[in-house]
PDB file of C-alpha atoms and ligand atoms in Angstrom:
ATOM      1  CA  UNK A  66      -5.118 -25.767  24.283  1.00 97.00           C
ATOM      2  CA  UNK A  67      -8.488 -25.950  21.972  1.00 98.00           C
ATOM      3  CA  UNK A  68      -9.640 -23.932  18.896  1.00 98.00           C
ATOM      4  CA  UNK A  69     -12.996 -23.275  17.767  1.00 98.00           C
ATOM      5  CA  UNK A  70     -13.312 -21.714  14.543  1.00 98.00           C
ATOM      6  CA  UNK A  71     -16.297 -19.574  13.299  1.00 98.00           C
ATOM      7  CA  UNK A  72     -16.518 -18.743   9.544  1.00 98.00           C
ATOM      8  CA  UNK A  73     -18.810 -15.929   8.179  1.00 98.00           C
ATOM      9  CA  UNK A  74     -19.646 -16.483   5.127  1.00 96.00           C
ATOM     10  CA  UNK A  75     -20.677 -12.816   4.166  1.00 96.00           C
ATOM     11  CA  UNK A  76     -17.655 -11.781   4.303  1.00 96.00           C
ATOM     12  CA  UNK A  77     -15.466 -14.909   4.604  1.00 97.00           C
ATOM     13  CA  UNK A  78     -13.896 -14.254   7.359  1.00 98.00           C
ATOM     14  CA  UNK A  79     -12.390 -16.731  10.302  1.00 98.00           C
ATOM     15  CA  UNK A  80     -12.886 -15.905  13.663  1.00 98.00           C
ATOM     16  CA  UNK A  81     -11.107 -18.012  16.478  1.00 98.00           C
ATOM     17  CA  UNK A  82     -11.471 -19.039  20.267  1.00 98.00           C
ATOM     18  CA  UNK A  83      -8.440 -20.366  21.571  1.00 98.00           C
ATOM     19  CA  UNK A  84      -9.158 -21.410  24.831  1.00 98.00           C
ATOM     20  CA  UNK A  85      -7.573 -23.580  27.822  1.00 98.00           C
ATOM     21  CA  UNK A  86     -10.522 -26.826  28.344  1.00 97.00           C
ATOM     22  CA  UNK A  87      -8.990 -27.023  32.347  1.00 98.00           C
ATOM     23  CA  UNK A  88      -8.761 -23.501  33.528  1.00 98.00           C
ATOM     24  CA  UNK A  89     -11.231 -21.782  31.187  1.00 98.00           C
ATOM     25  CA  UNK A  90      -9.069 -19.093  29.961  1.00 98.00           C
ATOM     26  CA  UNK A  91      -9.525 -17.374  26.392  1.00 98.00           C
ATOM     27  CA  UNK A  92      -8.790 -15.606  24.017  1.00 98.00           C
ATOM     28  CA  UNK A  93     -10.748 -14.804  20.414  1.00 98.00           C
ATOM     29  CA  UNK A  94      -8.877 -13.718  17.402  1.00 98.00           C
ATOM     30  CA  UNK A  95     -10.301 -11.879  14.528  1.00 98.00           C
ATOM     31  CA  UNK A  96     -13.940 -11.035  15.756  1.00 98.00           C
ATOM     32  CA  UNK A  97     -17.202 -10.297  13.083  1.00 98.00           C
ATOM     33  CA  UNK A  98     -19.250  -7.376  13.621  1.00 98.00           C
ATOM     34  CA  UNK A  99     -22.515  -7.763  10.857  1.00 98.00           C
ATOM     35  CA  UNK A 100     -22.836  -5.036   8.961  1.00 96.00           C
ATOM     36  CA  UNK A 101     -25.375  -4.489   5.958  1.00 96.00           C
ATOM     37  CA  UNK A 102     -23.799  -1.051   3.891  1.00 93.00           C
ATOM     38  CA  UNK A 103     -26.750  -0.851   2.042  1.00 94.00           C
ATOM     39  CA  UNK A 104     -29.209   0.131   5.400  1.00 93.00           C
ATOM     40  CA  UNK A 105     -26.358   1.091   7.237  1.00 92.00           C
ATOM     41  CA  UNK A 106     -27.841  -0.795  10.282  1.00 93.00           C
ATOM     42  CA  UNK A 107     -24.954  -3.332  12.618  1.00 93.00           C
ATOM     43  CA  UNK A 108     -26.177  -6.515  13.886  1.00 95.00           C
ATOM     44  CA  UNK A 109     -24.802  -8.832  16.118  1.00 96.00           C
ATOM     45  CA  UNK A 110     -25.573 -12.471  14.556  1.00 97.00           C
ATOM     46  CA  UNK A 111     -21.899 -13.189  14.611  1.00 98.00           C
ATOM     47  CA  UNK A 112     -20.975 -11.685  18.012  1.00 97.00           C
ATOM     48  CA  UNK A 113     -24.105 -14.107  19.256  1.00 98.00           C
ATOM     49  CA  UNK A 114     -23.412 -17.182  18.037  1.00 98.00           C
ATOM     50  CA  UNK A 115     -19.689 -16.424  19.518  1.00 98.00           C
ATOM     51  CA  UNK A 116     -21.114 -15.979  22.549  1.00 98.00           C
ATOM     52  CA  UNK A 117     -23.404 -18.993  23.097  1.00 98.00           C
ATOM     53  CA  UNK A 118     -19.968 -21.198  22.572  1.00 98.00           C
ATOM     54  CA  UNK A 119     -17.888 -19.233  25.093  1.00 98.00           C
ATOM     55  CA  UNK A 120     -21.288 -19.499  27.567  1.00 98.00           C
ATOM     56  CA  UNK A 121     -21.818 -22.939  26.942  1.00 98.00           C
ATOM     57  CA  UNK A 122     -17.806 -23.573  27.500  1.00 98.00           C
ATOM     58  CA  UNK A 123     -17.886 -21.691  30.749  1.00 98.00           C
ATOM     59  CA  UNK A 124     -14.845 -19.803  29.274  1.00 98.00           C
ATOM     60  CA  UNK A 125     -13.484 -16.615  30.654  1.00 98.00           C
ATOM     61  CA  UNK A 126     -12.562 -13.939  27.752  1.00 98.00           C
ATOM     62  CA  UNK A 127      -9.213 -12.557  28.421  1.00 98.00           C
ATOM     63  CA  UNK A 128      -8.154 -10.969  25.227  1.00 98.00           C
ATOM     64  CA  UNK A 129      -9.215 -10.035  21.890  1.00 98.00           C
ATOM     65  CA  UNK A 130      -6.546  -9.962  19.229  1.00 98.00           C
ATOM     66  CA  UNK A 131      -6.593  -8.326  16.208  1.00 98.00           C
ATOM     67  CA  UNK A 132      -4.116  -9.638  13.413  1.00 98.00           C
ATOM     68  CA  UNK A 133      -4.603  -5.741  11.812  1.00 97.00           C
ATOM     69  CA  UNK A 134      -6.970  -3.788  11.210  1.00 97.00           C
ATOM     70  CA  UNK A 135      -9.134  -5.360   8.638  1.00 96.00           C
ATOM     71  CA  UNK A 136     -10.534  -3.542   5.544  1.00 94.00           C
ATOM     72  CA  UNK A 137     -13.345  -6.071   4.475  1.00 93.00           C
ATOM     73  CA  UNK A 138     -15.354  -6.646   7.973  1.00 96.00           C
ATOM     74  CA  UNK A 139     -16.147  -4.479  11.105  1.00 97.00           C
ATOM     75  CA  UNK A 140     -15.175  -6.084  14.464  1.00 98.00           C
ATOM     76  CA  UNK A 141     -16.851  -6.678  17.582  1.00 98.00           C
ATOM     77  CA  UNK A 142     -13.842  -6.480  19.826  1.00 97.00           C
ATOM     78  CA  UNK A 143     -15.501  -3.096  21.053  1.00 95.00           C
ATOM     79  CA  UNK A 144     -18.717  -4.494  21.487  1.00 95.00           C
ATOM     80  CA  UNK A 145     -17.513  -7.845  23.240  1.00 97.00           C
ATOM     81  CA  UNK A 146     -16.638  -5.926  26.122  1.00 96.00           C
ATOM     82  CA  UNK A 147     -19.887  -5.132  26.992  1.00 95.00           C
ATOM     83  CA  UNK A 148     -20.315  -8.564  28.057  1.00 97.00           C
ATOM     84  CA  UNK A 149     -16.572  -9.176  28.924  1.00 97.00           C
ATOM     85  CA  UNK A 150     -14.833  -6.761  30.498  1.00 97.00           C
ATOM     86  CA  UNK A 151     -12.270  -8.216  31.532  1.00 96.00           C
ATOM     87  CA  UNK A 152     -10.988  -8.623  27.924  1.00 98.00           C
ATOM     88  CA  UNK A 153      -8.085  -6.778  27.013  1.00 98.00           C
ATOM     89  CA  UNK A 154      -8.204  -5.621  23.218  1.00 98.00           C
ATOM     90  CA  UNK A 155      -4.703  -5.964  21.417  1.00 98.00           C
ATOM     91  CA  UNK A 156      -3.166  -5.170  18.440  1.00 98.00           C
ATOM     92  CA  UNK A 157       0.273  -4.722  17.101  1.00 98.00           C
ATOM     93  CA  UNK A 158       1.987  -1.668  17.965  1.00 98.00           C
ATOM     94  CA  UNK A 159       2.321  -0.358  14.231  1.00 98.00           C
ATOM     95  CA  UNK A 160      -1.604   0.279  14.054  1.00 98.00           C
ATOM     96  CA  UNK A 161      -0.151   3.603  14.728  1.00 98.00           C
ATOM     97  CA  UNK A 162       1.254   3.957  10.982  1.00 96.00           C
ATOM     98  CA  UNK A 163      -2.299   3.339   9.794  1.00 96.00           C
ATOM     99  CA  UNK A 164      -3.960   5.331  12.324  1.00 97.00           C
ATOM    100  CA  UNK A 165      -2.007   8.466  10.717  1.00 96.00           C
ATOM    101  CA  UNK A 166      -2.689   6.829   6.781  1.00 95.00           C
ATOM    102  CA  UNK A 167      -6.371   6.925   7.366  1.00 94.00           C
ATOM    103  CA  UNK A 168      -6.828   9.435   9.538  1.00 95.00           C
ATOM    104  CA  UNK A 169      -6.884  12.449   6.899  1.00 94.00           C
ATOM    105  CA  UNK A 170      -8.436   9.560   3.945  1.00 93.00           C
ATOM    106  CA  UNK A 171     -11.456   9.448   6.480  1.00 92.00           C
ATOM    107  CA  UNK A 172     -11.315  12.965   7.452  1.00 91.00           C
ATOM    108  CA  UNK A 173     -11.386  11.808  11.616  1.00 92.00           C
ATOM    109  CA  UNK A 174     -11.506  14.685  13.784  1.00 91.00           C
ATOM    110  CA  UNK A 175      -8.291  16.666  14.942  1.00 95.00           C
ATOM    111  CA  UNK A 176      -8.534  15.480  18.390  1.00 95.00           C
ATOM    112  CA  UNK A 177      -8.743  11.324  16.753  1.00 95.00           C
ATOM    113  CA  UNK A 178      -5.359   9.502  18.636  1.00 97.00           C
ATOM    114  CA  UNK A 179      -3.051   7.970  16.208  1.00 97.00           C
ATOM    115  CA  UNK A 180      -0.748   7.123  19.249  1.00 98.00           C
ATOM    116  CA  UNK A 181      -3.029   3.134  19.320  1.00 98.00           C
ATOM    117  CA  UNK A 182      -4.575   4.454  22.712  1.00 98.00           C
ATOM    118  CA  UNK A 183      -8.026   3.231  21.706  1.00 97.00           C
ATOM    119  CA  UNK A 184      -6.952  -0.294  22.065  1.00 98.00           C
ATOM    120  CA  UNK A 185      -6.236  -1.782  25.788  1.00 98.00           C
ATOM    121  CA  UNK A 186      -2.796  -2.909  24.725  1.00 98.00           C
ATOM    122  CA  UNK A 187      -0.348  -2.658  21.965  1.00 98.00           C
ATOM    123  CA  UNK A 188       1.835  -5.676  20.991  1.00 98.00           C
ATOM    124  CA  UNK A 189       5.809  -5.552  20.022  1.00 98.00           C
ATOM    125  CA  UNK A 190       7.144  -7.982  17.693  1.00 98.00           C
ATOM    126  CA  UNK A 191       8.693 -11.179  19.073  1.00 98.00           C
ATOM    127  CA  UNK A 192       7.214 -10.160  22.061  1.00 98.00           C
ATOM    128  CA  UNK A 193       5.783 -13.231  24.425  1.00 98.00           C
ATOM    129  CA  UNK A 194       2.333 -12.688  26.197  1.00 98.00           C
ATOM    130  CA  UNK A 195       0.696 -14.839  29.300  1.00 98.00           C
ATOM    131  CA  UNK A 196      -2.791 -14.704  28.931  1.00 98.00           C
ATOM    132  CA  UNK A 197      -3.661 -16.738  31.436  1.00 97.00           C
ATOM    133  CA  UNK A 198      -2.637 -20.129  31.421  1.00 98.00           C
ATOM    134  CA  UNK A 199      -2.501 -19.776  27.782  1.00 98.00           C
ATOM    135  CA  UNK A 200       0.510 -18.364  25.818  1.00 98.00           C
ATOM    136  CA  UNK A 201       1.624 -16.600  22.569  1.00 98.00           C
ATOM    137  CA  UNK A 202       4.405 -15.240  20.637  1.00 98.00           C
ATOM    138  CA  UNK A 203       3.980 -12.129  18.368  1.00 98.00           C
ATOM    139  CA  UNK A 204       5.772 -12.293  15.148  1.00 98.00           C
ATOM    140  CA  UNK A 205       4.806  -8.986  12.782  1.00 98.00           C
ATOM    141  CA  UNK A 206       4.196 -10.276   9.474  1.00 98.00           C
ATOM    142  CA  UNK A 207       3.229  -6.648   7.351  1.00 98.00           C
ATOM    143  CA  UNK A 208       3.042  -6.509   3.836  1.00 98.00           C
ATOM    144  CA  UNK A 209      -1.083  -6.769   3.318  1.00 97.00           C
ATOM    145  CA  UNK A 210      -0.864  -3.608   6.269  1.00 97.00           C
ATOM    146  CA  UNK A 211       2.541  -2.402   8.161  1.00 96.00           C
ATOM    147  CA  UNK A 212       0.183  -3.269  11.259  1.00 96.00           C
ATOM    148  CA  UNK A 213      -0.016  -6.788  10.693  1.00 98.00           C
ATOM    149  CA  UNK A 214       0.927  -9.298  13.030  1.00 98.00           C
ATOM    150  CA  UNK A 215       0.646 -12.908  13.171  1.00 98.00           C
ATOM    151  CA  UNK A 216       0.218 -15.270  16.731  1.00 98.00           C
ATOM    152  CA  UNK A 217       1.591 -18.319  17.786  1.00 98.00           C
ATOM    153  CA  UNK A 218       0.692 -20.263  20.557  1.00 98.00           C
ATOM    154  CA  UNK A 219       2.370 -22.838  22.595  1.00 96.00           C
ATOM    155  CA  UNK A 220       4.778 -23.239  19.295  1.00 95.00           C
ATOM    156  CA  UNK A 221       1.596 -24.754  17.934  1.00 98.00           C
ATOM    157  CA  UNK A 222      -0.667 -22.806  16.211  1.00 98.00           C
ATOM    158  CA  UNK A 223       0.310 -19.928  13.986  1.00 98.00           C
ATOM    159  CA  UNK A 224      -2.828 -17.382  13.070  1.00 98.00           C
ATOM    160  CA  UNK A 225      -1.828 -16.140  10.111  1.00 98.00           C
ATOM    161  CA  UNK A 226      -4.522 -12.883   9.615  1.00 98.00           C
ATOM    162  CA  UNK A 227      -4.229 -11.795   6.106  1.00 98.00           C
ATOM    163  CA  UNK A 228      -0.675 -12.280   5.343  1.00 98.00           C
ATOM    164  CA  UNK A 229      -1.296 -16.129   4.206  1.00 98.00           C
ATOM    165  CA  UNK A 230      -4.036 -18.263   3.121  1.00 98.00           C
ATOM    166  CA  UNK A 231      -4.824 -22.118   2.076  1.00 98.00           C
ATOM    167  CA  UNK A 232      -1.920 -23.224   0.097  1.00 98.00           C
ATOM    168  CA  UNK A 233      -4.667 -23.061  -3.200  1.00 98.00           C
ATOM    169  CA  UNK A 234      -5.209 -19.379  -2.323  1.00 98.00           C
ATOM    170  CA  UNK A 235      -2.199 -18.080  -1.741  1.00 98.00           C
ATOM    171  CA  UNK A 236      -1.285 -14.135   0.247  1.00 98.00           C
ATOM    172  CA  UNK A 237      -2.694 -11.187   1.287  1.00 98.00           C
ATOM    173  CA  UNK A 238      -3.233  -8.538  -1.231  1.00 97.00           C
ATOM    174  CA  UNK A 239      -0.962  -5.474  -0.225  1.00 98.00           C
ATOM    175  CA  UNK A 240      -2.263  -2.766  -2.326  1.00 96.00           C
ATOM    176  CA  UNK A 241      -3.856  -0.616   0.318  1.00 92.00           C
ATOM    177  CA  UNK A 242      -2.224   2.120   1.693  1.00 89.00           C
ATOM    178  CA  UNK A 243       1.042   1.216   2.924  1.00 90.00           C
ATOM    179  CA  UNK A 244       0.722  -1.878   1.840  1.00 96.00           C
ATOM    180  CA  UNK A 245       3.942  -3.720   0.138  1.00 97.00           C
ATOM    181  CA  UNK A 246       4.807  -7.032  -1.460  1.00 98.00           C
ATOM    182  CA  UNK A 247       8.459  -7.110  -0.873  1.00 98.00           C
ATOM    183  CA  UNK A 248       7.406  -6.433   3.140  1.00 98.00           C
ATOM    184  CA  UNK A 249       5.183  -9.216   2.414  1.00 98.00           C
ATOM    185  CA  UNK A 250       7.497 -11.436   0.605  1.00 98.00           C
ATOM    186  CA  UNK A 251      10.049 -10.953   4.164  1.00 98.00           C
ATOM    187  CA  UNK A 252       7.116 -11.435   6.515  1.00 98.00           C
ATOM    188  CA  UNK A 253       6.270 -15.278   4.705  1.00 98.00           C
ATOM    189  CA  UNK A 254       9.554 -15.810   3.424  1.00 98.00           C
ATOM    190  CA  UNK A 255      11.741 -15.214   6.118  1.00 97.00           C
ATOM    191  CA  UNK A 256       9.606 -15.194   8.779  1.00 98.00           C
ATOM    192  CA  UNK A 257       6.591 -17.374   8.586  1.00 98.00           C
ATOM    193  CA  UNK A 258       8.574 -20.288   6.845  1.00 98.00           C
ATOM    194  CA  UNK A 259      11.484 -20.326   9.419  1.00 98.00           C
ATOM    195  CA  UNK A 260       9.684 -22.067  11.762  1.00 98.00           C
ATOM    196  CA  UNK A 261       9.111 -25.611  12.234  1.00 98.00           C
ATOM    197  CA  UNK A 262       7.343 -27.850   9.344  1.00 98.00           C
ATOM    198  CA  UNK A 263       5.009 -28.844  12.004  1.00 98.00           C
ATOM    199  CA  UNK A 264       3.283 -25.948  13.207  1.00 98.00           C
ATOM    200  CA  UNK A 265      -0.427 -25.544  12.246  1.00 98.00           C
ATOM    201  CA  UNK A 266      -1.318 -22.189  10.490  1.00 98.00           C
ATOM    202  CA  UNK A 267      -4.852 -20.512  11.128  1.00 98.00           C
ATOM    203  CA  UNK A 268      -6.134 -18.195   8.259  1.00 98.00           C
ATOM    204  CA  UNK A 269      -7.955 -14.998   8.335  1.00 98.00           C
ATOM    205  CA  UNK A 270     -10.058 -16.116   5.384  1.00 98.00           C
ATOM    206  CA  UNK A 271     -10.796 -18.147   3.313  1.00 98.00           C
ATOM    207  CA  UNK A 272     -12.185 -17.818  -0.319  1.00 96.00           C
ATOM    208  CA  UNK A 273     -13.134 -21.162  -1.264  1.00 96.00           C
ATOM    209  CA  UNK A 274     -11.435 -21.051  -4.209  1.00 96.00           C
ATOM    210  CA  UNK A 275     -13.211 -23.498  -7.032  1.00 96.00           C
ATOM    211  CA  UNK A 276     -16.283 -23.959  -4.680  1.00 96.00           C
ATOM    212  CA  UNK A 277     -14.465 -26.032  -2.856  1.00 97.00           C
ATOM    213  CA  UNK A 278     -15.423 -27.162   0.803  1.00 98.00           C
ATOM    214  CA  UNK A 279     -14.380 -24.484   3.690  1.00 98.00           C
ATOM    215  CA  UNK A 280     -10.553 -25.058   4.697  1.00 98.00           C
ATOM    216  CA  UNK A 281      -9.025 -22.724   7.423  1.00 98.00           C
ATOM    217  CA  UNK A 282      -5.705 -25.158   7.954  1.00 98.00           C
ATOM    218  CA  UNK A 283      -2.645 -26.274   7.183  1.00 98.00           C
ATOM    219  CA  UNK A 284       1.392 -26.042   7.850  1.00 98.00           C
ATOM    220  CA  UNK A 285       4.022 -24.112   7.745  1.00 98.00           C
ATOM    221  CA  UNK A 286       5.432 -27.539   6.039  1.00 98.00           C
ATOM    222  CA  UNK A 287       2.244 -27.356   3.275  1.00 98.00           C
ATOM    223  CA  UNK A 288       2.580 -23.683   2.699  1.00 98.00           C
ATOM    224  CA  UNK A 289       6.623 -23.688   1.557  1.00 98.00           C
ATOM    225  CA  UNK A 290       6.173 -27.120  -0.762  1.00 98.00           C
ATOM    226  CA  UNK A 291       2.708 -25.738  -2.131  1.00 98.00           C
ATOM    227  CA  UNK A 292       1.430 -22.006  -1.762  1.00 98.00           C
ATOM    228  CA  UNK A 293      -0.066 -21.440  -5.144  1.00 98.00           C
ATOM    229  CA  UNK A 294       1.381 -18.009  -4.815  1.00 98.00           C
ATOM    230  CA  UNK A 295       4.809 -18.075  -2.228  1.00 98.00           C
ATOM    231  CA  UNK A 296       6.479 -21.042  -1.828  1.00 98.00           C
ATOM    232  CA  UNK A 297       9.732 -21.479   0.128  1.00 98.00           C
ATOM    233  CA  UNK A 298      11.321 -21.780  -3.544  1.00 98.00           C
ATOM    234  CA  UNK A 299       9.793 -18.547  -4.863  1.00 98.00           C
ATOM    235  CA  UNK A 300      11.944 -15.652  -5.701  1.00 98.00           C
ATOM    236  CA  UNK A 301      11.590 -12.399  -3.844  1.00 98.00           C
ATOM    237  CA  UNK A 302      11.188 -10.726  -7.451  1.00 98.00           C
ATOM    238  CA  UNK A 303       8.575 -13.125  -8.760  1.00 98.00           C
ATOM    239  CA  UNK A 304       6.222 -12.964  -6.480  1.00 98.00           C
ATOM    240  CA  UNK A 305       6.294  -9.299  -5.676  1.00 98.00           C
ATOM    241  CA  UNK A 306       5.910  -9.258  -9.454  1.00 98.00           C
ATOM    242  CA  UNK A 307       2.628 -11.129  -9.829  1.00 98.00           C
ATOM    243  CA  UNK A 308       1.549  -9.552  -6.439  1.00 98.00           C
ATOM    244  CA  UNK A 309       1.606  -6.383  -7.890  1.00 97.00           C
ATOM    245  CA  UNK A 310      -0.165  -7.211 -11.157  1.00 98.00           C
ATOM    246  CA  UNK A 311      -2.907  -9.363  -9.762  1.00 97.00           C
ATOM    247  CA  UNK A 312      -3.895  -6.310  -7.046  1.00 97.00           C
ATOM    248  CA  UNK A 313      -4.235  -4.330 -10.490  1.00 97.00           C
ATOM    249  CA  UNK A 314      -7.156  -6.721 -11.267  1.00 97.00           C
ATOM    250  CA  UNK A 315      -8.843  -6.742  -7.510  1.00 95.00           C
ATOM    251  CA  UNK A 316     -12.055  -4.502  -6.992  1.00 93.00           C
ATOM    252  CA  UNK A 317     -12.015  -2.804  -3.356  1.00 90.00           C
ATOM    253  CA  UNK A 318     -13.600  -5.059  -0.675  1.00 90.00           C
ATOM    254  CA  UNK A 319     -17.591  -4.505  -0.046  1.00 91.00           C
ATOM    255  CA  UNK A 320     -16.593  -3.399   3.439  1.00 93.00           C
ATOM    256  CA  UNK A 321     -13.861  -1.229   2.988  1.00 93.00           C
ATOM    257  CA  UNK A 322     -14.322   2.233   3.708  1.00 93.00           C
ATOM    258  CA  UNK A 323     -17.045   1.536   6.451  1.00 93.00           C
ATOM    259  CA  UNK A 324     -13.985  -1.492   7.801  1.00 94.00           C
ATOM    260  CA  UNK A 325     -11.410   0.913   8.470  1.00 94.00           C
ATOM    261  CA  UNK A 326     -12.422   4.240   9.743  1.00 94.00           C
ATOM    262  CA  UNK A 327     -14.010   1.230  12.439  1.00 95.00           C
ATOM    263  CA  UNK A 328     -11.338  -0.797  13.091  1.00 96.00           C
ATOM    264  CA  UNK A 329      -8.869   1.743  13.509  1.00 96.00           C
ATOM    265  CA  UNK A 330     -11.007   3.371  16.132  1.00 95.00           C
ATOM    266  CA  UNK A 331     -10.572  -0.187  17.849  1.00 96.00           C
ATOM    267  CA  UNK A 332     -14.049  -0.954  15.963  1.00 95.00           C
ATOM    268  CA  UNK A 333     -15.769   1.880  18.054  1.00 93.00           C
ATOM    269  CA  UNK A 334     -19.139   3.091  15.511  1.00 89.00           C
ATOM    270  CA  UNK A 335     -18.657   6.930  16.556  1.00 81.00           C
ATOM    271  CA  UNK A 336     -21.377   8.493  18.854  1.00 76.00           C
ATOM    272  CA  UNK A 337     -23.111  11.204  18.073  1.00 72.00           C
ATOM    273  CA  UNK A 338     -26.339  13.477  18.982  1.00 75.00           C
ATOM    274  CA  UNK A 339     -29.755  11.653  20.653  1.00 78.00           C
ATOM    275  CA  UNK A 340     -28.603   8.201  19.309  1.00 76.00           C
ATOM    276  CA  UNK A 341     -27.436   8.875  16.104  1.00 83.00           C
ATOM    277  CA  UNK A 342     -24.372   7.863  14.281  1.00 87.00           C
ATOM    278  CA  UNK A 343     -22.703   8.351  10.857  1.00 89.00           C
ATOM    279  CA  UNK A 344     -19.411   6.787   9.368  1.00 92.00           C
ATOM    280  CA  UNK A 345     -17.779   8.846   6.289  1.00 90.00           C
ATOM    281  CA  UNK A 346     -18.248   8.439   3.055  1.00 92.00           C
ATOM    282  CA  UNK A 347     -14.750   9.666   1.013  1.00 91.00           C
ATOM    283  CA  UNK A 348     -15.824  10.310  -2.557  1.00 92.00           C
ATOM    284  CA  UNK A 349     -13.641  10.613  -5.410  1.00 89.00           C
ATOM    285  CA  UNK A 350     -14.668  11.856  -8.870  1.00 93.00           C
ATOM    286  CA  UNK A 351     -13.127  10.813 -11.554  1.00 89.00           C
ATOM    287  CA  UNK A 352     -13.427  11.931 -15.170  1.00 90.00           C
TER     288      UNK A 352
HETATM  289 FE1  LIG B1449      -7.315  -7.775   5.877  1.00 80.72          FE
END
């Protein structure tokens, strides 16, 4: 089993390939869709330069996971199946809960499925999945969403999504909507740092914290002794403490509202009349 990792910096996000070198098979995690919300217009500089390594591997796309649907980039799972087909689109099975949250927040039409239909498959925690020659255990790690799930491969490599970063960064915020720190504080806690020292964790982001070089991983081993934020020796209390006061102090990410009435569709743009298309806009006055 190889990884490739591909960082965007514009909105800091790490996508992976995990792929098997002998029989070709893969699978990419956390895909980048470019999107500019001032012109509104989607581009696919990401998507390509993904492409050009799974070409030049001679790799065959078999899935794309989602760790959850992501609030601070679009992704081009939909729009990598254009050019692989074959590729089944997955997500945990609780995408459901924030298909119904966002539904009504992005006012989706009455006939919009919050049953998880528009992805391919939906995954169940703990469950095991052959992709391939390649394999990978689901382990639901909510908290930053109720959807999130993290994957680990071959009892390897552990791709973390949102719900932790580099040690010196710390979690995933979890003050979106049905979002929770104590859910969060189980998923690291008593999930995440159960398993062996060893395995290699894969983050979602990273923030490059202190301008410091890009750094996407680490250990379950180097998270517990050092996670600026949850260590294996952190209370439950403490951290969902600071959690909550520091997601006080956090703007709303660039991408969000355009993000997640996307990536809840299974990042379908909606079609509409002779070409055009239009994502809402939910405005809030306050006085
Ligand atoms: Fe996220």
């Amino acid at each position: 089993m190889k990884i490739q990792e591909f960082y965007d910096e514009a909105t800091y996000t790490l996508t992976y390939v995990v792929y098997d070198e002998h029989s070709k098979d893969a699978v990419i995690i956390d895909p980048v869709l470019d999107f500019d919300p001032a012109s509104g217009v989607v581009s696919f500089e990401s998507t390509e330069i993904l492409r050009k390594f799974i070409d030049k591997q001679s790799l065959q796309v078999k899935m794309v996971l989602e760790t959850h649907a992501h609030a601070d980039h679009l992704s081009s799972s939909h729009y990598l199946k254009e050019f692989y087909p074959q590729a089944v689109v997955a997500i945990g099975e609780n995408i459901k809960l924030v298909q119904k949250t966002f539904k009504p927040i992005f006012s989706k039409p009455v006939d919009f499925p919050v049953d998880g239909s528009q992805f391919d498959r939906l995954l169940k925690d703990d469950e095991l999945v052959e992709v391939g020659t390649l394999k990978f255990r689901v382990i639901f790690t909510p908290g930053h969403t109720p959807a999130c799930a993290s994957y680990l491969f071959e009892e390897k490599a552990l791709f973390t999504g949102d719900a932790l970063f580099m040690p010196d960064y710390g979690t995933g915020r979890c003050d979106f909507p049905a979002g929770s720190a104590k859910d969060l504080y189980n998923s690291v806690h008593n999930k995440i740092y159960t398993l062996d020292d060893k395995i290699e964790i894969y983050v979602g982001h990273d923030y490059q914290p202190g301008g410091r070089d890009l750094a996407f991983k680490t250990t379950v081993g180097e998270e517990k002794a050092n996670n600026i934020q949850l260590k294996a020796s952190t209370p439950e209390n403490e951290f969902v403490t600071m959690r909550t006061e520091r997601d006080k102090t956090l703007k709303a990410p660039r991408l969000l509202l355009p993000s997640v009435q996307v990536n809840i569709d299974a990042g379908q743009i909606p079609e509409q009349d002779e070409g055009k298309t239009y994502l809402n806009l939910p405005v809030s006055v306050r006085r």
